[in-house]
mmCIF file of C-alpha atoms (C1' of nucleotides) in Angstrom:
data_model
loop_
_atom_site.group_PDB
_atom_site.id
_atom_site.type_symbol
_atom_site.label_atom_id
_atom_site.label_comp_id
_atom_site.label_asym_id
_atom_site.label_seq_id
_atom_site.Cartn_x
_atom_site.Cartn_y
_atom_site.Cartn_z
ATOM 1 C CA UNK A 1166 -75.581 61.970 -37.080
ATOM 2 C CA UNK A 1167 -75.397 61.500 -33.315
ATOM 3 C CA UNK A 1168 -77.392 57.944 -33.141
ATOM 4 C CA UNK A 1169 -76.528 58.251 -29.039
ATOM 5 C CA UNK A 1170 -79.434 58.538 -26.616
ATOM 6 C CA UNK A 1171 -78.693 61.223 -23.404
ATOM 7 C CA UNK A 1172 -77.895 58.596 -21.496
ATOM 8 C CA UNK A 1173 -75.429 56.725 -23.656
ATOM 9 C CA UNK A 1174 -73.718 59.775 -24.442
ATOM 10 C CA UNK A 1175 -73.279 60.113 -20.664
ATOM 11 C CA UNK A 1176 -72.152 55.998 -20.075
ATOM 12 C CA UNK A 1177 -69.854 56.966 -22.927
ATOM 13 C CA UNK A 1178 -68.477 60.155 -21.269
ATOM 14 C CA UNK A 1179 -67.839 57.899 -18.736
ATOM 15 C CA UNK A 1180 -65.822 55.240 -19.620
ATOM 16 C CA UNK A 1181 -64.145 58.027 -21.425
ATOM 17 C CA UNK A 1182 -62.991 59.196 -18.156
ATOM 18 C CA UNK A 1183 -62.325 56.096 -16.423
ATOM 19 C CA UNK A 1184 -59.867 55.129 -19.530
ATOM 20 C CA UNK A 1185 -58.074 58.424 -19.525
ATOM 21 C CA UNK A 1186 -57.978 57.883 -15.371
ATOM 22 C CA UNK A 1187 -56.665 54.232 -15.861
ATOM 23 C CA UNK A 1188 -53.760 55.425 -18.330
ATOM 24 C CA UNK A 1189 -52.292 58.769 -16.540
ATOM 25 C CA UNK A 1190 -52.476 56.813 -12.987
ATOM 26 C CA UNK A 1191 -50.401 53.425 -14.572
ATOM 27 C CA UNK A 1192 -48.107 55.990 -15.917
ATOM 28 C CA UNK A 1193 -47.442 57.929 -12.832
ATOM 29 C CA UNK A 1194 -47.295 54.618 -10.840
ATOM 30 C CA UNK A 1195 -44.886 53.165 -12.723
ATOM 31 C CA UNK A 1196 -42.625 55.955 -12.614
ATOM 32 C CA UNK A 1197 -42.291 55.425 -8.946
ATOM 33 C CA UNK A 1198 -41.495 51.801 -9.010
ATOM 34 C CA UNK A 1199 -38.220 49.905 -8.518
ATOM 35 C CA UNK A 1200 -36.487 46.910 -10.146
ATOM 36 C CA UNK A 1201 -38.147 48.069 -13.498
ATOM 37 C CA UNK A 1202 -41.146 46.694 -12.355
ATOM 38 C CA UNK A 1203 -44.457 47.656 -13.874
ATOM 39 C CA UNK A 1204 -48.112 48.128 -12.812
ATOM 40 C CA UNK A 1205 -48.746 44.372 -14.160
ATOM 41 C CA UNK A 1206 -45.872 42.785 -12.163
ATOM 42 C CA UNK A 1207 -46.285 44.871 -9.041
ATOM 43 C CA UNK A 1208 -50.333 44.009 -9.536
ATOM 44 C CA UNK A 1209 -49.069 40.382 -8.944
ATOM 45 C CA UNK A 1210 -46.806 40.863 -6.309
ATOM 46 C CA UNK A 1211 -49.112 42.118 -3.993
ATOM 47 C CA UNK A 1212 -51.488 39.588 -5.027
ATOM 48 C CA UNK A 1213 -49.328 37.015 -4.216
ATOM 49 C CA UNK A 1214 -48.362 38.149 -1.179
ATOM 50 C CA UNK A 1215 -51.977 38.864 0.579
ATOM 51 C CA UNK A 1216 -53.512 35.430 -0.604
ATOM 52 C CA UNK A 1217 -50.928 33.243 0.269
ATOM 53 C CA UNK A 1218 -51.049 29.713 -0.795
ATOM 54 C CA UNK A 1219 -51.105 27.942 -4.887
ATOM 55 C CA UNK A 1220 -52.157 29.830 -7.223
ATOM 56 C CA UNK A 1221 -51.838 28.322 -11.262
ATOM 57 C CA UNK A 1222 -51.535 31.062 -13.798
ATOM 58 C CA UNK A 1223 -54.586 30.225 -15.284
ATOM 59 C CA UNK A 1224 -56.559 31.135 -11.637
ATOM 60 C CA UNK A 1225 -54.355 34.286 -11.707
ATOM 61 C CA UNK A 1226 -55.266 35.469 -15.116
ATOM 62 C CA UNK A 1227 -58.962 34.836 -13.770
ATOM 63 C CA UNK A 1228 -58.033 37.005 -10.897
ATOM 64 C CA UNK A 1229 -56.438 39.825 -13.006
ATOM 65 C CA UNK A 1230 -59.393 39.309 -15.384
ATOM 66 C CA UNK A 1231 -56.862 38.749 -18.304
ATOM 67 C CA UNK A 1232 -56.145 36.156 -20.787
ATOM 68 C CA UNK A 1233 -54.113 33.429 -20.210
ATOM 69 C CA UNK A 1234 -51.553 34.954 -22.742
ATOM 70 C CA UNK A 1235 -50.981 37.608 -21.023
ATOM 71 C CA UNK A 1236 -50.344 36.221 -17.695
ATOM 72 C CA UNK A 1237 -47.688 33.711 -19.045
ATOM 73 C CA UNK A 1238 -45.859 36.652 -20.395
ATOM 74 C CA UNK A 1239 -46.172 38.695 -17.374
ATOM 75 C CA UNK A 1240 -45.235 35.255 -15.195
ATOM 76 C CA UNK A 1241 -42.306 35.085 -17.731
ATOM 77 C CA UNK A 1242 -41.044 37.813 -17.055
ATOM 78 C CA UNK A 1243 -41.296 38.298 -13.105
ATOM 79 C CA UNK A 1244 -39.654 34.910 -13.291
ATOM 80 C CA UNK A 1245 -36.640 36.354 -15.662
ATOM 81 C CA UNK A 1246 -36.225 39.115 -12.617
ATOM 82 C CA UNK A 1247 -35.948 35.835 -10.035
ATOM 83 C CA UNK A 1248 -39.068 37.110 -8.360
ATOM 84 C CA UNK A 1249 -41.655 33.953 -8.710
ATOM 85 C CA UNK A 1250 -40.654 30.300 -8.963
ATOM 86 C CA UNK A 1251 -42.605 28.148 -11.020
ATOM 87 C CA UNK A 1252 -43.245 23.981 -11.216
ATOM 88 C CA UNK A 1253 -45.236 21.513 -12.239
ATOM 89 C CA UNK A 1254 -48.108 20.818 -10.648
ATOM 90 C CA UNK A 1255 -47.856 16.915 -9.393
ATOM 91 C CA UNK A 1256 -51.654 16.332 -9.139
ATOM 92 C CA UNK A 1257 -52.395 17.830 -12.826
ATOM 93 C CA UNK A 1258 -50.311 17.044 -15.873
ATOM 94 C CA UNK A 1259 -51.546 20.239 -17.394
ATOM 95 C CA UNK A 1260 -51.057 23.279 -14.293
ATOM 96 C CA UNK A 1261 -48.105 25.066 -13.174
ATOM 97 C CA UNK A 1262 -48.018 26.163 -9.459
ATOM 98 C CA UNK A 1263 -46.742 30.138 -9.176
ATOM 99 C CA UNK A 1264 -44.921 30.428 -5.893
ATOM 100 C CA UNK A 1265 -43.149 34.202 -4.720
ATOM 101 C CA UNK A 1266 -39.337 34.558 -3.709
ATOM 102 C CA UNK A 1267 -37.729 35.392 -1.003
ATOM 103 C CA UNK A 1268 -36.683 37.892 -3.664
ATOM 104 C CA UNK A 1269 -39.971 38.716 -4.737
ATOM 105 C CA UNK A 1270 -41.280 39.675 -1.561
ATOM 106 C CA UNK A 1271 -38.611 41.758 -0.747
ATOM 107 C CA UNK A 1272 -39.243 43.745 -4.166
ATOM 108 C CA UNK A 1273 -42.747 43.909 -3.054
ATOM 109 C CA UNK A 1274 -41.590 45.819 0.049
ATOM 110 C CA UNK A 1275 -39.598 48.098 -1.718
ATOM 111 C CA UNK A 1276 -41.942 49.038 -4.418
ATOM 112 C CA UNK A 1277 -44.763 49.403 -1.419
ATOM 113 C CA UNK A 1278 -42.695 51.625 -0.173
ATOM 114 C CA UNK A 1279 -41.903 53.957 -3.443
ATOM 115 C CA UNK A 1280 -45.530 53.570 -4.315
ATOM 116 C CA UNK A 1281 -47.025 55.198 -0.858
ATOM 117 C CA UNK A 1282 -46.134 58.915 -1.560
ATOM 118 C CA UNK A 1283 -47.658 58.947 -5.059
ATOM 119 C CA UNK A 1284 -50.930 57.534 -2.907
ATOM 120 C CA UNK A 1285 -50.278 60.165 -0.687
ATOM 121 C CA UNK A 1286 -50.305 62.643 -3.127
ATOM 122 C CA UNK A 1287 -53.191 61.661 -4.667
ATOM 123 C CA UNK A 1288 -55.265 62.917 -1.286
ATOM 124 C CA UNK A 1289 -54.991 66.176 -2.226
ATOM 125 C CA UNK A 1290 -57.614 65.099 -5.667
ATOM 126 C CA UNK A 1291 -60.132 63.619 -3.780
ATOM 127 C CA UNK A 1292 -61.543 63.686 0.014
ATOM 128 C CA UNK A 1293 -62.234 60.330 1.951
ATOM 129 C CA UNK A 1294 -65.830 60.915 0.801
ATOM 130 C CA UNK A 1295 -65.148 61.299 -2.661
ATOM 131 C CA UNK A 1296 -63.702 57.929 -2.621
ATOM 132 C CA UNK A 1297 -66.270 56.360 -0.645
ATOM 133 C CA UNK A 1298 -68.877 57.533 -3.096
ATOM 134 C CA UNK A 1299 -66.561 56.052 -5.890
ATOM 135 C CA UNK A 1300 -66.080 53.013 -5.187
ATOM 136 C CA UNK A 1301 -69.678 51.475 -5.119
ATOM 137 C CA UNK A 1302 -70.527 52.249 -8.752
ATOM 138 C CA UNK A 1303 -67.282 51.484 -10.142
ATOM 139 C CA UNK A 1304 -67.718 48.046 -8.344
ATOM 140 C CA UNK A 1305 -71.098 47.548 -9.786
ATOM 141 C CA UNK A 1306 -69.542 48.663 -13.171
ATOM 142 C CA UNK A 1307 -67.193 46.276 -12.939
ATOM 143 C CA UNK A 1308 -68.567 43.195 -11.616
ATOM 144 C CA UNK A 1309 -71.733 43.605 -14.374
ATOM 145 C CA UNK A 1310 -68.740 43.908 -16.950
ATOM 146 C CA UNK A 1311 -67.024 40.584 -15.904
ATOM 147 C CA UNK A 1312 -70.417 38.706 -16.067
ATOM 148 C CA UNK A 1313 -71.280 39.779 -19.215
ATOM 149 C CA UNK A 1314 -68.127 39.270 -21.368
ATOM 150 C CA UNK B 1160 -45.733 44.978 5.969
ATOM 151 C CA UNK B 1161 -48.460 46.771 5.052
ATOM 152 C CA UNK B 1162 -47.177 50.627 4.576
ATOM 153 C CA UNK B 1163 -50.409 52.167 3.321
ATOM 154 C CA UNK B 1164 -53.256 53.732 5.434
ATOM 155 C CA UNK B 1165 -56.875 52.833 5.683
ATOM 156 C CA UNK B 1166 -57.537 56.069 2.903
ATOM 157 C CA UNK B 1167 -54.463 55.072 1.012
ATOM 158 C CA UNK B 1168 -55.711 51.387 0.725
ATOM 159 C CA UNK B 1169 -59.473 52.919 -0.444
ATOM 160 C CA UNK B 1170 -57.270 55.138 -2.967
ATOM 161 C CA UNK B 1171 -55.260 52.199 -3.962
ATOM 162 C CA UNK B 1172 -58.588 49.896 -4.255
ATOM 163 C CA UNK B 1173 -60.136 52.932 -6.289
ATOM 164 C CA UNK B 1174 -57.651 52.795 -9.336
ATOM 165 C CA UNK B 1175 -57.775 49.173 -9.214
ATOM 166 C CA UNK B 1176 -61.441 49.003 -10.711
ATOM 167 C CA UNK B 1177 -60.856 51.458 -12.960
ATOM 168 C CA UNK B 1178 -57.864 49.574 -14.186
ATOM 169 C CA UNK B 1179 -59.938 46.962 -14.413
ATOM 170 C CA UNK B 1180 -63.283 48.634 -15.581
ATOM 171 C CA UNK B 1181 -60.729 50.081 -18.421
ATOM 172 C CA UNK B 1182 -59.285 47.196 -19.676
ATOM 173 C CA UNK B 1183 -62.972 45.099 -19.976
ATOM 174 C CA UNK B 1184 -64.750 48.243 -21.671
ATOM 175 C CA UNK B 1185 -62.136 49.029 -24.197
ATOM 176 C CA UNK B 1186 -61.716 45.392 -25.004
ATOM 177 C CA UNK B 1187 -65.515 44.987 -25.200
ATOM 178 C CA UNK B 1188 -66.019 48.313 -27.168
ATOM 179 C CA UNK B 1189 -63.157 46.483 -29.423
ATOM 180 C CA UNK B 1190 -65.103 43.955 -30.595
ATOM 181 C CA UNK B 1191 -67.887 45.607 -31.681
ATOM 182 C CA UNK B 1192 -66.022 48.399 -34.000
ATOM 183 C CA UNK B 1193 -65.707 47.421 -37.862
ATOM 184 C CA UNK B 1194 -63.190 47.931 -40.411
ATOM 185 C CA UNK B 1195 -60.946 46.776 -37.365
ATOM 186 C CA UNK B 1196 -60.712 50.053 -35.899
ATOM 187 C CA UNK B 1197 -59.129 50.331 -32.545
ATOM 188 C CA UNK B 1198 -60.928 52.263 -29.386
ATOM 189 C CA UNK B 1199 -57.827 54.748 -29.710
ATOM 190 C CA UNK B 1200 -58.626 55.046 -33.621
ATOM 191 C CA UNK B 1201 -62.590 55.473 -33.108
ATOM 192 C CA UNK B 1202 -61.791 58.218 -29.942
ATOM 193 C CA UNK B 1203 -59.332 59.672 -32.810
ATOM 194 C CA UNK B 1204 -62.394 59.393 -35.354
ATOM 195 C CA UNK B 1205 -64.860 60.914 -33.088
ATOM 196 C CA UNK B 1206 -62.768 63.498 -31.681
ATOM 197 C CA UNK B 1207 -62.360 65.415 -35.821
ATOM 198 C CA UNK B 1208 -66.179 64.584 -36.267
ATOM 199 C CA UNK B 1209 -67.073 66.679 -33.826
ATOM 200 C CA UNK B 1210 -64.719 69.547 -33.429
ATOM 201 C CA UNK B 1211 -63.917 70.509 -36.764
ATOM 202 C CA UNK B 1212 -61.035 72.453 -37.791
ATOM 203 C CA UNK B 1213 -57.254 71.382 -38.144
ATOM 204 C CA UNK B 1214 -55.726 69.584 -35.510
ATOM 205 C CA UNK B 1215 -51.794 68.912 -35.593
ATOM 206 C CA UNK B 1216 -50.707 66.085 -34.197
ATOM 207 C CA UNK B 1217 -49.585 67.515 -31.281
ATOM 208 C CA UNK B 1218 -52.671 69.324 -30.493
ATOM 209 C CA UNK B 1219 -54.264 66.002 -30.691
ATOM 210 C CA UNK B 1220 -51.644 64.117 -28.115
ATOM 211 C CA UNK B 1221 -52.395 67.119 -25.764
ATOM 212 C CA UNK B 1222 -55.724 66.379 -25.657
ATOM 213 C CA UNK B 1223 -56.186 62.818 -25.542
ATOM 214 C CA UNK B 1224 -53.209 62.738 -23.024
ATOM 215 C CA UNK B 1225 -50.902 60.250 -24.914
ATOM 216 C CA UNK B 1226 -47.381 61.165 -25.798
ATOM 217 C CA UNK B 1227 -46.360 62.234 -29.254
ATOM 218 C CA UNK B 1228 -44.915 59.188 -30.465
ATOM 219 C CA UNK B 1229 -48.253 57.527 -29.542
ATOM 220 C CA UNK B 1230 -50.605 59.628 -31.424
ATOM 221 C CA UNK B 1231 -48.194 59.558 -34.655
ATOM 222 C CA UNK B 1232 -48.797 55.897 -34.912
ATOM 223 C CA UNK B 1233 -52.256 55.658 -33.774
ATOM 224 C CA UNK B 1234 -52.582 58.835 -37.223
ATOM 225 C CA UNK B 1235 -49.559 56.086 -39.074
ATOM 226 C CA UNK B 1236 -52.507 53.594 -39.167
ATOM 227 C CA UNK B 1237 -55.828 55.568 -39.496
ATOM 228 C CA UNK B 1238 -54.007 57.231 -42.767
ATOM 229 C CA UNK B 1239 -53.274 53.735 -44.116
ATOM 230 C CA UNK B 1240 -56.425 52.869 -43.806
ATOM 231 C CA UNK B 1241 -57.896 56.471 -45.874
ATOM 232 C CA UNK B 1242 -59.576 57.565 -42.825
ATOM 233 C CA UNK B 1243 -57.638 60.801 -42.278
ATOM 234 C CA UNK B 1244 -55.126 62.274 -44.412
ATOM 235 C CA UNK B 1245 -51.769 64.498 -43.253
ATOM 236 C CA UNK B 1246 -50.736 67.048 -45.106
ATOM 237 C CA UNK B 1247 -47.533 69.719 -44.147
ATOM 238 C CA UNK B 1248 -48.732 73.308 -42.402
ATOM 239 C CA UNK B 1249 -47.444 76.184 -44.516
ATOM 240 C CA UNK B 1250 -47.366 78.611 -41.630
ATOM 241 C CA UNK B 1251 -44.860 76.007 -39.716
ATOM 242 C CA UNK B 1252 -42.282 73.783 -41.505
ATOM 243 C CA UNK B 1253 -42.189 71.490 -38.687
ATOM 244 C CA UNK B 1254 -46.190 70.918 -38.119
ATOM 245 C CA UNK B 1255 -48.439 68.623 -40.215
ATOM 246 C CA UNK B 1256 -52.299 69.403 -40.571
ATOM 247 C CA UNK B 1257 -54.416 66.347 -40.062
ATOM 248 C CA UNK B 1258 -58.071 66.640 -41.583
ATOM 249 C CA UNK B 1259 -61.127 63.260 -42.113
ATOM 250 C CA UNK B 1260 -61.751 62.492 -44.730
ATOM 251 C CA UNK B 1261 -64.591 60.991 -46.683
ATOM 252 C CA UNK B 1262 -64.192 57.677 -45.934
ATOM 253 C CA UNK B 1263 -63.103 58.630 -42.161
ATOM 254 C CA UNK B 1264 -66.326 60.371 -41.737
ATOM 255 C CA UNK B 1265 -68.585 56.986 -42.778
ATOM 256 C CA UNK B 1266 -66.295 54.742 -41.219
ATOM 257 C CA UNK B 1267 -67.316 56.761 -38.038
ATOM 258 C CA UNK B 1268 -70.604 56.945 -38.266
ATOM 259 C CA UNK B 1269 -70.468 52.858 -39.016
ATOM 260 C CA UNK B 1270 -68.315 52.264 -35.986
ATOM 261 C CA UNK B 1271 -71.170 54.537 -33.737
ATOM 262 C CA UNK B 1272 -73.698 52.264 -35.237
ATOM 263 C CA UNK B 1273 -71.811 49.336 -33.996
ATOM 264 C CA UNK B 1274 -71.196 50.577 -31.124
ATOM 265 C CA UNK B 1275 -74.119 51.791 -29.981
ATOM 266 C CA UNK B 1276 -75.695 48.314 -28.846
ATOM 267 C CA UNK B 1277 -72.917 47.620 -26.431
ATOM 268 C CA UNK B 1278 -73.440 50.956 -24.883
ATOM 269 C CA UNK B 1279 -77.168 50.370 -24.624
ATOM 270 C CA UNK B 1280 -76.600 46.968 -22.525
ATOM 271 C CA UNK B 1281 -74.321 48.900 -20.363
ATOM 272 C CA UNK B 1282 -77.887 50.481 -18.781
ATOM 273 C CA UNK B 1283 -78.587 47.698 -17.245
ATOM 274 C CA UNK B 1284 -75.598 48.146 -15.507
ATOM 275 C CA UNK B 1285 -75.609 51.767 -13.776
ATOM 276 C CA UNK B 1286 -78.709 53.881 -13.433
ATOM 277 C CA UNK B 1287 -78.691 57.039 -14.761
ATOM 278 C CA UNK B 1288 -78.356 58.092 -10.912
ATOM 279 C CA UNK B 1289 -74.865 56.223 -10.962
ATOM 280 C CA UNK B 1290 -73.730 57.810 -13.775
ATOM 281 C CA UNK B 1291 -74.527 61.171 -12.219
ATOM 282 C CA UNK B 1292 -72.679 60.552 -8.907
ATOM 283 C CA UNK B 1293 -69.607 58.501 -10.384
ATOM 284 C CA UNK B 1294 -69.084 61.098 -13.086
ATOM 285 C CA UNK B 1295 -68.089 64.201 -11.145
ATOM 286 C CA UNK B 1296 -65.502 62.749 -8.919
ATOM 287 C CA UNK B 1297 -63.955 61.085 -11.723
ATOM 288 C CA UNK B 1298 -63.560 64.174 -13.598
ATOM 289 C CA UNK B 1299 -61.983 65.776 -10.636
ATOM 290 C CA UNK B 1300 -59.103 62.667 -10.319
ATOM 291 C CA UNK B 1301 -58.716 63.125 -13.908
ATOM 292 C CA UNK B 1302 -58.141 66.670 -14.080
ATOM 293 C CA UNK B 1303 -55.728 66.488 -11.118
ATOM 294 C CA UNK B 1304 -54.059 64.064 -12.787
ATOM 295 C CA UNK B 1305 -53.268 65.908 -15.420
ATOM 296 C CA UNK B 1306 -52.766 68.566 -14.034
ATOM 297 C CA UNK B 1307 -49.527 66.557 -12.126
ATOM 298 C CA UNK B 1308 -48.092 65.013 -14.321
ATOM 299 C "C1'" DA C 1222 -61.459 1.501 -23.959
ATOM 300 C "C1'" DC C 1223 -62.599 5.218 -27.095
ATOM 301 C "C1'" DC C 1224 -64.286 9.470 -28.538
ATOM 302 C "C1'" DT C 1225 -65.557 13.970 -27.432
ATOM 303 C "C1'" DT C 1226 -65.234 17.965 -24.884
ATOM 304 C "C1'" DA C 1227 -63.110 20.934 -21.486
ATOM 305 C "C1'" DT C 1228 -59.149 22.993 -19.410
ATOM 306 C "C1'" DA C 1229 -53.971 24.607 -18.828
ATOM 307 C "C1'" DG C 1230 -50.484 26.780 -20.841
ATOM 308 C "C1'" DT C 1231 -47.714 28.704 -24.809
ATOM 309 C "C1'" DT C 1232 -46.989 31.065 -29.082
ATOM 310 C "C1'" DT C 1233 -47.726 34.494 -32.531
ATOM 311 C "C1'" DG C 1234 -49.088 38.794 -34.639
ATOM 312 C "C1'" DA C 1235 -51.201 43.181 -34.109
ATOM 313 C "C1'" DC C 1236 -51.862 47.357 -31.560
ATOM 314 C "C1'" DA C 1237 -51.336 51.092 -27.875
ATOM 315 C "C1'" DT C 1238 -48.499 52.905 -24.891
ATOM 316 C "C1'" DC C 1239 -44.372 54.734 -22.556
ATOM 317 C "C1'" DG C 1240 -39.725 56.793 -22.264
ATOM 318 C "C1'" DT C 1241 -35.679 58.046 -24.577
ATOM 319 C "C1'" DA C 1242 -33.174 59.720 -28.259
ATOM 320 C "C1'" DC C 1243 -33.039 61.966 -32.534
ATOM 321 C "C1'" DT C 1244 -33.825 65.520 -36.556
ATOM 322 C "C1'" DA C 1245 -35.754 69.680 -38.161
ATOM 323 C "C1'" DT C 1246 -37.787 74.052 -37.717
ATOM 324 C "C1'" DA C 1247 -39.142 78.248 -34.785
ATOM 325 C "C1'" DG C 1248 -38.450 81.618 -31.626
ATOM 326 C "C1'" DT C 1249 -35.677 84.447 -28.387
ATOM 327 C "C1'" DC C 1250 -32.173 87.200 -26.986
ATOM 328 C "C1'" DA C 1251 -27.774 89.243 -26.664
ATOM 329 C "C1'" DT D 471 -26.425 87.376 -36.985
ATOM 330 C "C1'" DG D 472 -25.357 83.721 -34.104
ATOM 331 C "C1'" DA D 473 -26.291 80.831 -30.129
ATOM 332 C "C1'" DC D 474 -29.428 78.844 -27.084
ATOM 333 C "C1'" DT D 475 -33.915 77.046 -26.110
ATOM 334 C "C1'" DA D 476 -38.493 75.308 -27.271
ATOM 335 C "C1'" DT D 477 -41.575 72.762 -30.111
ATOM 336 C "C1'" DA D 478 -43.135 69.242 -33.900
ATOM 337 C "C1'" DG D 479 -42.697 65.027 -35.467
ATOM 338 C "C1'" DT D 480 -40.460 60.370 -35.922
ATOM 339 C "C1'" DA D 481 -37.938 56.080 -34.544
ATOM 340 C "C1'" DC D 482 -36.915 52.417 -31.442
ATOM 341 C "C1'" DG D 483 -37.224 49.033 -27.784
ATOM 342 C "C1'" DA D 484 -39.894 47.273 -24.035
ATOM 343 C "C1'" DT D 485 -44.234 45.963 -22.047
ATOM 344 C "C1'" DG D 486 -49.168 44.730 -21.661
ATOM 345 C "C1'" DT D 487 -52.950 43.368 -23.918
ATOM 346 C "C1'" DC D 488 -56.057 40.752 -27.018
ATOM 347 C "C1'" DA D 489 -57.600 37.060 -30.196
ATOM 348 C "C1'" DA D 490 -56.671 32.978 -32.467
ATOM 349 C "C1'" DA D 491 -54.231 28.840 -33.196
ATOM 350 C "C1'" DC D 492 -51.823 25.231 -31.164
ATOM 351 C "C1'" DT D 493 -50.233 21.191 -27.857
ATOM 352 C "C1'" DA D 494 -50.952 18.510 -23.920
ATOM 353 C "C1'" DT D 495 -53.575 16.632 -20.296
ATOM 354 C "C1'" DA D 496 -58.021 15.701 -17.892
ATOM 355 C "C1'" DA D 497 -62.732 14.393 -17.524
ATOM 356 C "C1'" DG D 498 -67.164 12.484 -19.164
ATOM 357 C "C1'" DG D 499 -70.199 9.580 -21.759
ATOM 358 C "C1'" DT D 500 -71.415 5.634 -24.327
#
DNA sequence: ACCTTATAGTTTGACATCGTACTATAGTCA
DNA sequence: TGACTATAGTACGATGTCAAACTATAAGGT
């Protein structure tokens, strides 16, 4: 009936946890931001703007760890809002090169700024230790998951 | 420019992997699951198995923590394919009683066959020690999370 | 040069999800 | 009994996501 060892039944428990996690902090995140921007776009934004320089959607979507599909239609669409720029790559017939607004960045400000208290808030679930016992696994978690997919 | 502090960037780095570790689970779980069954329609699956009784539907988005339109499509699709079956509550004229049937109940013990493999490689990825440290604190987010929402 | 393979990006169809708006039934209370 | 409020379920539009199929360009090998 149950063909799950202990410890799969605990692995499972715990993705089980991390999904629920994932879905009720997007939700509560994108609440907060402005522009109608959503965890995706803002994800981008702030990618953008700490690792400055050319980025092609296709090294994005490796970034973001998601297909190239999607990040066209998320690109799409923060280029609809006037947010990224977009143009043919001069050295590669095939690549695009992404570039952020003036625009964009100042969303990303703005949205930054909305975003903090719901951070703050979230200080009151877990203590600075709690995190920094976190964070380790989940990295090992997901690193082994991007090598083996 | 940057707003957040050093515990609100750990915080922020924190829901990124499980974002992350989210997305690459459910899409690997995905893969494995037959009669194209969805992770939301195996959790759905699972969830009758094992606590038997009569679950509305709103009983059932309350405790996987998805709205109601959400969980009447996820049930829209598992009843097309015969794997649970909606009938109207007696007691309450505007509740529906959802009960597995038959077919639900082997198509779930198929899918935890399937499964199961994909699970089992995950041990190479966290020790049983990991799993025992990450799962606590991850219950506490998640409850708090709920809790404000 | 040509053929094959790899890579970049888009498109499409299916699904989960949210928020909002809506209908119908229950329950409360004056 | 009648009015207000709460709850159950559905419908709709938008978004993110995947997988698969497709076009176009690049790179390698013979």
């Amino acid at each position: 009936m149950n063909a799950l060892s202990q410890r799969e039944q605990a692995l499972f428990l715990l993705l089980n946890e991390i999904g629920i996690i994932s879905q009720l902090s997007s939700a509560r995140l994108e609440r907060l931001l402005p522009h109608g921007l959503t965890v995706a776009q803002f994800g981008l934004l702030n990618h953008l703007v700490r690792l400055d320089g050319d980025w092609s959607p296709a090294r994005l979507a490796a970034a973001f760890q998601v297909t190239k599909g999607t990040m066209t239609s998320t690109l799409q669409r923060l280029e609809a809002k006037g947010f990224i720029s977009m143009r043919a790559n001069p050295a590669d017939g095939r690549a695009k090169i992404v570039t952020l607004t003036d625009a964009g960045r100042r969303a990303r400000e703005a949205a930054l700024a909305a975003a903090g208290p719901g951070l703050a808030d979230l200080k009151a679930a877990l203590s600075p230790a709690d995190v920094d016992t976190l964070i380790p696994g989940l990295q090992k978690l997901r690193i082994w998951l991007d090598m083996h997919r």
